[in-house]
Coordinates of C-alpha atoms in Angstrom, one line a residue:
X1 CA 13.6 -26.1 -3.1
X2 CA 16.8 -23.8 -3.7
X3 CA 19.6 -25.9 -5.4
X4 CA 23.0 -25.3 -4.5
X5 CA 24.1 -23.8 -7.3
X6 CA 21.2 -21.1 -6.3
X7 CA 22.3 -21.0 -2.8
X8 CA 25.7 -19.9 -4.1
X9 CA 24.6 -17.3 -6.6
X10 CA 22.4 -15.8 -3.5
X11 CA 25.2 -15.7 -0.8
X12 CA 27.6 -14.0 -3.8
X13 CA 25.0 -11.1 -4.4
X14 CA 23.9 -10.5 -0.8
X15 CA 27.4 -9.9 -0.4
X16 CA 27.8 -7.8 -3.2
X17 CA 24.9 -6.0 -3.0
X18 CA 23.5 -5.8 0.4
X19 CA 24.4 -2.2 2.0
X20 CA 26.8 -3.7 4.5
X21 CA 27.1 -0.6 6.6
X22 CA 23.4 -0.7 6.9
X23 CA 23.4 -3.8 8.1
X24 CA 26.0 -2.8 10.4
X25 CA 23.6 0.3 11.7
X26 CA 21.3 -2.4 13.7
X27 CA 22.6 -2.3 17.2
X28 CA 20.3 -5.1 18.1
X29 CA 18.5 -3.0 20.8
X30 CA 15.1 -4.6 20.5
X31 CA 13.3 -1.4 20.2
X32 CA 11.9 -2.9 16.8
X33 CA 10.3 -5.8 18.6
X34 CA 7.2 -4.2 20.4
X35 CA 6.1 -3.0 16.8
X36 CA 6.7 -5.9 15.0
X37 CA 3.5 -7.9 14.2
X38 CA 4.9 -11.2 12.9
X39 CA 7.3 -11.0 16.0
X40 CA 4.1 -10.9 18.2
X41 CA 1.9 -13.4 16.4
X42 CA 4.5 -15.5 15.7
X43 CA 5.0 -16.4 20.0
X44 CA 8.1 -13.5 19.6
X45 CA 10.2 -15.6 17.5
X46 CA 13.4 -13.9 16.8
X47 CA 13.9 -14.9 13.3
X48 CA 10.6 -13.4 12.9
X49 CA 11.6 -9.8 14.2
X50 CA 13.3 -7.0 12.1
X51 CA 16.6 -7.0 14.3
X52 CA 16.3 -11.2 13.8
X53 CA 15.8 -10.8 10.0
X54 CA 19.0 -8.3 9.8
X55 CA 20.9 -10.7 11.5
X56 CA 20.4 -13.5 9.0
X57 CA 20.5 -10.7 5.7
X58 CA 24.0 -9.9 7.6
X59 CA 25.1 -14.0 8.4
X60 CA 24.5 -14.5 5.0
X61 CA 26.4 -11.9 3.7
X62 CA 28.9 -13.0 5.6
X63 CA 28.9 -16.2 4.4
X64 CA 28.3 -17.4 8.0
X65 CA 25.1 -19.6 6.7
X66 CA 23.5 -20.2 3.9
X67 CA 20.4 -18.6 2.3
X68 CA 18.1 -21.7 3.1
X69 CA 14.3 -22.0 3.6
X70 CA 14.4 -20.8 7.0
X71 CA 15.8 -17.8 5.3
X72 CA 13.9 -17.5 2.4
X73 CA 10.6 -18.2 5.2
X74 CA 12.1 -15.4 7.5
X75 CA 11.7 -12.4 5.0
X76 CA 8.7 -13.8 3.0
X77 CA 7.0 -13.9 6.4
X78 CA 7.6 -9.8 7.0
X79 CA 4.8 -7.4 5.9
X80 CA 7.1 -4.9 5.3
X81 CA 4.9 -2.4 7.4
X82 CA 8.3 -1.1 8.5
X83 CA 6.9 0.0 11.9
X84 CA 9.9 -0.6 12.9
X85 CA 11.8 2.1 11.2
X86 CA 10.2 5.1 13.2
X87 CA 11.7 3.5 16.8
X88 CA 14.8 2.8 15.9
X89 CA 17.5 4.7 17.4
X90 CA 20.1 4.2 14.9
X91 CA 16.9 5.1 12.1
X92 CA 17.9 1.1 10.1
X93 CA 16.6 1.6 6.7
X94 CA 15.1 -1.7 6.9
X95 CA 12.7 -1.5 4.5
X96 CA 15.3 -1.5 1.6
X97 CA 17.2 -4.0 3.3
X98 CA 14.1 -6.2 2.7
X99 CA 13.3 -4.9 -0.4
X100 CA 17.4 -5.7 -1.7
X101 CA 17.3 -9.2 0.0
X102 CA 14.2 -10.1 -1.7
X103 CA 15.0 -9.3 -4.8
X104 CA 18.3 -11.1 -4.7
X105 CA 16.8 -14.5 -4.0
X106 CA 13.7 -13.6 -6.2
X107 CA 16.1 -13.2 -9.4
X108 CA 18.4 -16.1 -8.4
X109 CA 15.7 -19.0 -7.9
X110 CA 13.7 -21.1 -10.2
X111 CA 10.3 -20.9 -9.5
X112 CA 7.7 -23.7 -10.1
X113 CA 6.2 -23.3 -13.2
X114 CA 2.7 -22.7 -12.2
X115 CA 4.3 -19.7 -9.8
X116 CA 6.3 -18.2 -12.5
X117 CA 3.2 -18.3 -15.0
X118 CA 1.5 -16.4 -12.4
X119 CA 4.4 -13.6 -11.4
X120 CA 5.4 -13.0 -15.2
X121 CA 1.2 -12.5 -16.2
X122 CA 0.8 -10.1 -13.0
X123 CA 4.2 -8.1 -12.2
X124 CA 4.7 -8.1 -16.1
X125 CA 1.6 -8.7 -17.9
X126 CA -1.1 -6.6 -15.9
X127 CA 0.0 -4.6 -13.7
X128 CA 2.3 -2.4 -15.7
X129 CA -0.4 -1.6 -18.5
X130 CA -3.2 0.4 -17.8
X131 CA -5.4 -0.7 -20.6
X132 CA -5.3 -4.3 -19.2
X133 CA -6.0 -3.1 -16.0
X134 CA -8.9 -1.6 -17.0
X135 CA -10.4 -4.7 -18.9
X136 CA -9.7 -6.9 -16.2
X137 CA -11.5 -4.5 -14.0
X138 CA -14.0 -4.7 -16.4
X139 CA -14.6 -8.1 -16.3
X140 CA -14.8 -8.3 -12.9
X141 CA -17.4 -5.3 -13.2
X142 CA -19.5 -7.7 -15.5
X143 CA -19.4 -10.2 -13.1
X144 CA -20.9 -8.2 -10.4
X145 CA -23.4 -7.0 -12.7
X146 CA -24.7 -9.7 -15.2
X147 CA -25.9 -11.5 -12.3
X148 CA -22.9 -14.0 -12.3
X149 CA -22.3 -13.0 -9.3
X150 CA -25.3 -13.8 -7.4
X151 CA -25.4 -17.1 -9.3
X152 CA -22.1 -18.2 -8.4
X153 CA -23.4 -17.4 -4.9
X154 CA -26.2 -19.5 -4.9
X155 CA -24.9 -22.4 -6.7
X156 CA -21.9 -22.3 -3.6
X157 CA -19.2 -22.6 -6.2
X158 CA -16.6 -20.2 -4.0
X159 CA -16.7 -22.9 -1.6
X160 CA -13.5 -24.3 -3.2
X161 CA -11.6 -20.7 -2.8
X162 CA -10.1 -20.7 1.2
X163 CA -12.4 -18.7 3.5
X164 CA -10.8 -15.9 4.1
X165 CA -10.9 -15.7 -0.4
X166 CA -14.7 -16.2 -0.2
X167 CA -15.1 -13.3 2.1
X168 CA -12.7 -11.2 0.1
X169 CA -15.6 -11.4 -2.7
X170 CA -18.1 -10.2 -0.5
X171 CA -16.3 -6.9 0.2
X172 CA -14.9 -6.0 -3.5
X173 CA -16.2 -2.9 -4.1
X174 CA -18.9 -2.0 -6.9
X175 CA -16.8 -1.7 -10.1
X176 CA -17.5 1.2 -12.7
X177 CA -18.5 0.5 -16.5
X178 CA -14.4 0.1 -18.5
X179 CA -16.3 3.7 -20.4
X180 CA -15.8 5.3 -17.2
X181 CA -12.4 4.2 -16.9
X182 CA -11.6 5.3 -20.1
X183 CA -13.5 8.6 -19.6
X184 CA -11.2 10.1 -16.9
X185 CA -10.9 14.0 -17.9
X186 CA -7.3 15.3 -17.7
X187 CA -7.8 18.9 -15.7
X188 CA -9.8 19.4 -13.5
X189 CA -10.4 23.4 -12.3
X190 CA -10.7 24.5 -8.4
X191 CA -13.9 25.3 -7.4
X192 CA -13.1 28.8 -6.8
X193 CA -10.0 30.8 -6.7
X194 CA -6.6 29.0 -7.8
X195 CA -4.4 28.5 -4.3
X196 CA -2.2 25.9 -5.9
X197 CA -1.7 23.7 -9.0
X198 CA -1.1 20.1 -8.7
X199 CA -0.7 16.7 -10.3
X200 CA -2.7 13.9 -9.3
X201 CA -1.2 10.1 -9.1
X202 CA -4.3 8.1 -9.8
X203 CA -2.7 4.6 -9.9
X204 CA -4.2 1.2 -11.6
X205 CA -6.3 0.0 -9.2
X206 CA -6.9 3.3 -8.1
X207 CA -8.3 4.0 -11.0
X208 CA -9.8 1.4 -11.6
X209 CA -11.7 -0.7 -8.8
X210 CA -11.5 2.6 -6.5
X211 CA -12.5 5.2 -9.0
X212 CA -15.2 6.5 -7.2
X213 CA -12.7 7.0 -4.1
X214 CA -10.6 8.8 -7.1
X215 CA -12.8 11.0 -8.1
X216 CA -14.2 11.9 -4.2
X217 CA -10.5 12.8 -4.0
X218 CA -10.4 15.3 -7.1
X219 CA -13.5 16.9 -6.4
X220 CA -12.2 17.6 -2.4
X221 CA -9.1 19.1 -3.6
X222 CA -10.8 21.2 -6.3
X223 CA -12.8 22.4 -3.0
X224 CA -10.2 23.3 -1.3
X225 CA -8.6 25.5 -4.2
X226 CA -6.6 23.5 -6.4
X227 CA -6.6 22.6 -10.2
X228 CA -5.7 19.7 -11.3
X229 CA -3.8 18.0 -14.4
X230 CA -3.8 13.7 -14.4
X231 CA -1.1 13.7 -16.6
X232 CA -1.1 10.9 -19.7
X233 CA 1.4 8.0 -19.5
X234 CA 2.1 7.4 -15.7
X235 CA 1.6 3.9 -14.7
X236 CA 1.3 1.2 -11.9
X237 CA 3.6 2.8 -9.0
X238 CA 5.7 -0.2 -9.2
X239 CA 5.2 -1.2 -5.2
X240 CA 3.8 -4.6 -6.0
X241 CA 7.0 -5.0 -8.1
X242 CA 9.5 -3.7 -5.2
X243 CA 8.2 -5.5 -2.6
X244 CA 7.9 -9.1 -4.2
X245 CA 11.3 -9.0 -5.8
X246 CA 11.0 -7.7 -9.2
X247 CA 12.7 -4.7 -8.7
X248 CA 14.0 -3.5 -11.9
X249 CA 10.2 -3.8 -13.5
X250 CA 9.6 -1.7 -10.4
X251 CA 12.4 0.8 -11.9
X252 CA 11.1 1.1 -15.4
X253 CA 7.4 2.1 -13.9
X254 CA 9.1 4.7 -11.7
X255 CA 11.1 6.2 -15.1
X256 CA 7.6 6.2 -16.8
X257 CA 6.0 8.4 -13.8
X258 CA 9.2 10.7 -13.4
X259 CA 8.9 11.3 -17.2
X260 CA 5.0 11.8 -16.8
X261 CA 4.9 14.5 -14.2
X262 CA 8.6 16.0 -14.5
X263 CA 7.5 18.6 -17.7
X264 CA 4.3 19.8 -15.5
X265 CA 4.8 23.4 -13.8
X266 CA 2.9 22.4 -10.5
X267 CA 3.5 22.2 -7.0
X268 CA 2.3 19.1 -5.8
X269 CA 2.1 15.6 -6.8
X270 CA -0.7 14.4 -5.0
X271 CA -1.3 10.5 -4.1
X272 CA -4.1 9.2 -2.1
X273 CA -3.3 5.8 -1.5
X274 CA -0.6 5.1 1.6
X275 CA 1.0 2.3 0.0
X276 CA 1.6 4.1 -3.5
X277 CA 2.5 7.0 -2.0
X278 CA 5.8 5.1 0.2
X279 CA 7.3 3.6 -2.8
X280 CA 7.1 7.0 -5.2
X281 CA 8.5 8.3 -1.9
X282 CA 11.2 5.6 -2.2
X283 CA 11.8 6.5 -6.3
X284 CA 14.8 8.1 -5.1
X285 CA 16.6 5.7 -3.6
X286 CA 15.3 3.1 -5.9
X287 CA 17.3 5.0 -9.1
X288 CA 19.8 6.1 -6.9
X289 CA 22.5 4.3 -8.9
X290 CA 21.5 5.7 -12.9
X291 CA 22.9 9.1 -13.0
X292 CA 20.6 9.8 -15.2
X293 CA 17.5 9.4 -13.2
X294 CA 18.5 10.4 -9.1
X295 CA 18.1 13.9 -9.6
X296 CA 15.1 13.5 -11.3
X297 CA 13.6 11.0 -8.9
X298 CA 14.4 13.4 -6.2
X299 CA 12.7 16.4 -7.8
X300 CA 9.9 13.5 -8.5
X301 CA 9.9 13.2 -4.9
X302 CA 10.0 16.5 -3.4
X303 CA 6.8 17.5 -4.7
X304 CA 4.8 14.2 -3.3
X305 CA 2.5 14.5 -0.4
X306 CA -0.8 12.9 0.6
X307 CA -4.1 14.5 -0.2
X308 CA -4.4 14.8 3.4
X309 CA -1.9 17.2 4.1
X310 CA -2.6 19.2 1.1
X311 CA -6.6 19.3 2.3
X312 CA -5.0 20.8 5.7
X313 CA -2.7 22.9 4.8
X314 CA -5.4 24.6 2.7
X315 CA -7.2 24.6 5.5
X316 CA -9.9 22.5 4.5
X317 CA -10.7 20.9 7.8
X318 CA -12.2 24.7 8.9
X319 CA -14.7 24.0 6.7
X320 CA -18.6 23.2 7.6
X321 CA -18.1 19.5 7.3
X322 CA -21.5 17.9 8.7
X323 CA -22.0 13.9 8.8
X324 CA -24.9 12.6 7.3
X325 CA -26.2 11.0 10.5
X326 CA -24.6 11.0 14.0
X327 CA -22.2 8.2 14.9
X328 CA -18.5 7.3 16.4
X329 CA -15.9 7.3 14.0
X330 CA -12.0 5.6 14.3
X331 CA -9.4 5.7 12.4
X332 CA -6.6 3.0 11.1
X333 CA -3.2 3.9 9.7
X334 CA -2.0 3.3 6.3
X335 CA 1.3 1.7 7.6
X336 CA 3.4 3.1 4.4
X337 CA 1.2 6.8 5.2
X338 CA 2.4 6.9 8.4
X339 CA 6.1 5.1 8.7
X340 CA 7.3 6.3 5.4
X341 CA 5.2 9.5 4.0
X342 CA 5.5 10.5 7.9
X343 CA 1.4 11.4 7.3
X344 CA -0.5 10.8 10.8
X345 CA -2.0 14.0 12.2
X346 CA -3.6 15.2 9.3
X347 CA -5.7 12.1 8.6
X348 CA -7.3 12.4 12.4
X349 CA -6.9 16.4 12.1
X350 CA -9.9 16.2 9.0
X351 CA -12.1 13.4 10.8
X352 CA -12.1 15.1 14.5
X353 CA -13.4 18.6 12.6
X354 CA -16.7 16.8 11.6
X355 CA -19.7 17.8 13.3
X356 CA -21.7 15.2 14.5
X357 CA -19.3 12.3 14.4
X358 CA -17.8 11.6 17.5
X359 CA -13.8 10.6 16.9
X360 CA -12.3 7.6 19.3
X361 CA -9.0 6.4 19.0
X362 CA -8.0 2.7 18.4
X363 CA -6.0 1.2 20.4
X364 CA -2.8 0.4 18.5
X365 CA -4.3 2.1 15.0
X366 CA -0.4 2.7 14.1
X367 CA 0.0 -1.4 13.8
X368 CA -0.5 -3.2 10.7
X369 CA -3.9 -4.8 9.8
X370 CA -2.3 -7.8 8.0
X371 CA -3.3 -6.5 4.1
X372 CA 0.2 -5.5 3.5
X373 CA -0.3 -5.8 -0.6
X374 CA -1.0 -9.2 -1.4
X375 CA 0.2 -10.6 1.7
X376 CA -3.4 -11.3 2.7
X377 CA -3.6 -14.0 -0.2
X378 CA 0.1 -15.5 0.0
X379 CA 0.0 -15.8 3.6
X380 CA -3.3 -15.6 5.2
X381 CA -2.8 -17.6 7.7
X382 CA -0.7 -14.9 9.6
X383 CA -2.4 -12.1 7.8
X384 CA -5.9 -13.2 9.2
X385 CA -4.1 -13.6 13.1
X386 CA -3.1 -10.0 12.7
X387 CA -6.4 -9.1 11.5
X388 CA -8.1 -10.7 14.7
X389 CA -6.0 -8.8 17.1
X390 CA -6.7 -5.5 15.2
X391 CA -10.8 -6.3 15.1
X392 CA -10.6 -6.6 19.1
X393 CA -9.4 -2.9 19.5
X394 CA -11.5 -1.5 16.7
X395 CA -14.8 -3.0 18.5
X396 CA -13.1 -1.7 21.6
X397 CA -14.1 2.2 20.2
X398 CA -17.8 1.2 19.6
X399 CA -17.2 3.2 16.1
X400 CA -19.8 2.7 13.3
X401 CA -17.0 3.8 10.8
X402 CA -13.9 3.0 10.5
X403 CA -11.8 4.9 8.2
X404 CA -8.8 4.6 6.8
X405 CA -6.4 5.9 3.8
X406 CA -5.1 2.9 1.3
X407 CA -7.4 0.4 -0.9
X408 CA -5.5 -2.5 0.9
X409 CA -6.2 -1.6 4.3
X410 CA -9.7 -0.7 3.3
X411 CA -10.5 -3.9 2.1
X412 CA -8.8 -6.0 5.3
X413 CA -11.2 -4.0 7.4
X414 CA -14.0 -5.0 5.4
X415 CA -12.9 -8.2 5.6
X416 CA -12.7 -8.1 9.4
X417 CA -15.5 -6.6 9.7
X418 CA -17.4 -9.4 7.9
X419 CA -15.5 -12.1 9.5
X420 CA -16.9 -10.5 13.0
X421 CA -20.3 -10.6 11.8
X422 CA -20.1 -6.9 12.0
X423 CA -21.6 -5.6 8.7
X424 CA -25.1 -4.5 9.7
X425 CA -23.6 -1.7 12.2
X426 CA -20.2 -0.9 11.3
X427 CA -18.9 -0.1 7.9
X428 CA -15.1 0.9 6.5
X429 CA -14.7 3.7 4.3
X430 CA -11.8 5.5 2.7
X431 CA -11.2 8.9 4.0
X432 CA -11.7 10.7 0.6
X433 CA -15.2 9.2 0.7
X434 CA -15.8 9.7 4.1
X435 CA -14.9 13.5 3.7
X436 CA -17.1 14.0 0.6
X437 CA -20.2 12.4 2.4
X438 CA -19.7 15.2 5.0
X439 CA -19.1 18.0 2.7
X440 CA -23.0 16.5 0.9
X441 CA -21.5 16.6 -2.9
X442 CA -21.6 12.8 -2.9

């Protein structure tokens, strides 16, 4: 429950710091609505739609109503897939809108104590430190191989987690031995001759529970002509942080990665997760305020692109790429890939060059699957309605693969996939893997 006192302090900063002729940019049109999922699965609430959620950001501001629960309900609710950005013909940053509002009534409310035990260990205890990353990893890598994990199985002790938790278990993915972590060479050389030099972002749980999808990600680029440097010292991208209201941790990890990469005579930053990639894409704006640091988050941010569009425009997808056996094979955007890197085409550009695999559209593959960070675990119960209506048009293509580009999104599918009883004939695989398979160097 927000106090008054809290209310007040809320109301004071939205007004202060909410971008008022942003706000002012929403003409209310209603383009955003078709797009939005919570709009949809919600029985098209209006408080539950971006042009709905503007207009109470704005009231308050306003001082026209309070920042109440329904409020505080409204924006927590939002996956901040920002689908909505792309149609809207006045192009509404809503994204930072969210970002800003959350933040405000993040930094201005007391938290229970068992929820702000949890934030602080996570947005300020993990997440930002590599080396705990990794041993957490690692435990969880012990569990999975000790055998815990098939005792814990047996002896149903996960039937106290929720269901949709217990299933989320099923699909982790194999994690690699913390010396492997630790092991991560630091420049990599193309496979033959030099066509460009670039930085990699590997991320923390990149690099960690997704390694393998790190390294299928190297060795792709190195075949396509580029050495590599993973430069020491970058960290966590810091979109967990922006997008759960701890902003200004999120601005010390981006100073860490501008300060990490800006020395390196390269020309690409290279990310391969969708999600990662939007907020480094976002570093700009987020510093735009320390003159200190917006021209060096811009130059940060000129240089990022997908792996994707670097593998194309190295023409990489001309390549003899063979799958391993023939099958159909969809696609499903990383919401951030698509509505903030502006990466679509080149995704579906390297899967529809790949003899032997058949490529069908989904219907709707631009809408959100529901994983949206940790959405999935705060608020399942809308996460797993979205995740239903995206299951029904993925078993509409018939595909045996389903691919995507973020570890998020590859784990919902997983998830949906096992919640449809699907797992014997269809499988979800992150397009760097996908792409090694078919090159036959995995």
């Amino acid at each position: 429950m927000t106090t008054a006192k809290e209310k007040k302090q809320i109301q004071e900063e939205f007004k202060n710091r909410m971008d008022e002729s942003e706000l002012l940019n929403c003409m209310r049109c209603g383009f955003c609505l078709p797009s939005c999922p919570t709009y949809i699965e919600s029985g098209f609430q209006e408080s539950h739609s971006p042009r709905g959620r503007i207009a109470l950001m704005k009231a308050v501001a306003d001082g026209l109503i309070e920042p109440d629960e329904d409020v505080e309900r409204s924006l927590a609710l939002c996956l901040g897939c920002r689908a909505c950005e792309p149609v809207c013909p006045a192009g509404v940053n809503y994204g930072q809108l969210l970002e800003e509002a959350r933040d405000i009534i993040n930094q201005n409310k007391k938290h229970k104590p068992g929820v702000h035990l949890l934030r602080k260990a996570a947005f300020k205890g993990l997440f930002p430190h590599q080396n705990r990353m990794q041993a957490a990893a690692g435990l969880l890598g012990l569990y999975q191989r000790s055998g815990l994990q098939t005792a814990v199985r047996k002896t149903g002790m996960l039937s106290i987690l929720p269901e949709h938790l217990r299933t989320m278990e099923k699909v982790l993915p194999p994690v690699p031995k913390r010396k492997d972590m630790k092991e991560r060479p630091r420049f990599l050389p193309a496979a033959h001759s030099v066509q460009k030099r670039a930085a990699f972002f590997s991320g923390c749980l990149m690099d960690t529970l997704f390694l393998a999808t790190n390294h299928a990600t190297t060795s792709l680029l190195q075949a396509a002509g580029c050495e590599i440097v993973i430069p020491d010292g970058q960290a966590c991208c810091g979109a967990l942080h922006g997008h759960s209201g701890e902003k200004e941790t999120g601005k010390e990890l981006a100073k860490r990665n501008i300060a990490s990469f800006e020395a390196l005579e390269i020309d690409y930053i290279i990310t391969n997760a969708g999600g990662c990639g939007a907020f480094l894409q976002e570093y700009a704006h987020l510093l735009k305020d320390e003159p200190e640091w917006a021209e060096r988050a811009r130059h940060f941010t000129r240089k990022l692109k997908d792996f994707s569009s670097v593998l194309v425009e190295l023409g990489f997808h001309e390549k003899n790429l063979q799958a391993q056996t023939p099958h159909t094979v969809t696609y499903q955007d990383s919401c951030h890939l698509r509505n903030v890197m502006h990466t679509s085409e080149e995704p579906r550009q390297l899967l529809k060059n790949i003899e032997g695999a058949e490529y069908r559209e989904m219907e709707k593959a631009d809408s959100c699957c529901g994983s949206a960070g940790i959405y999935n675990i705060v608020e399942s119960e809308m996460s797993m309605k979205i995740l239903d209506s995206k299951m029904k048009s993925a078993k509409k293509t018939e595909a045996g693969v389903i691919v995507t580009a973020n570890p998020g999104c590859l784990l919902q599918m997983q998830l949906g996939i096992q919640r449809e009883g699907l797992s014997s004939r269809v499988r979800a695989v992150h397009l760097a893997d996908y792409l090694l398979e078919a090159m036959n160097l995995s």
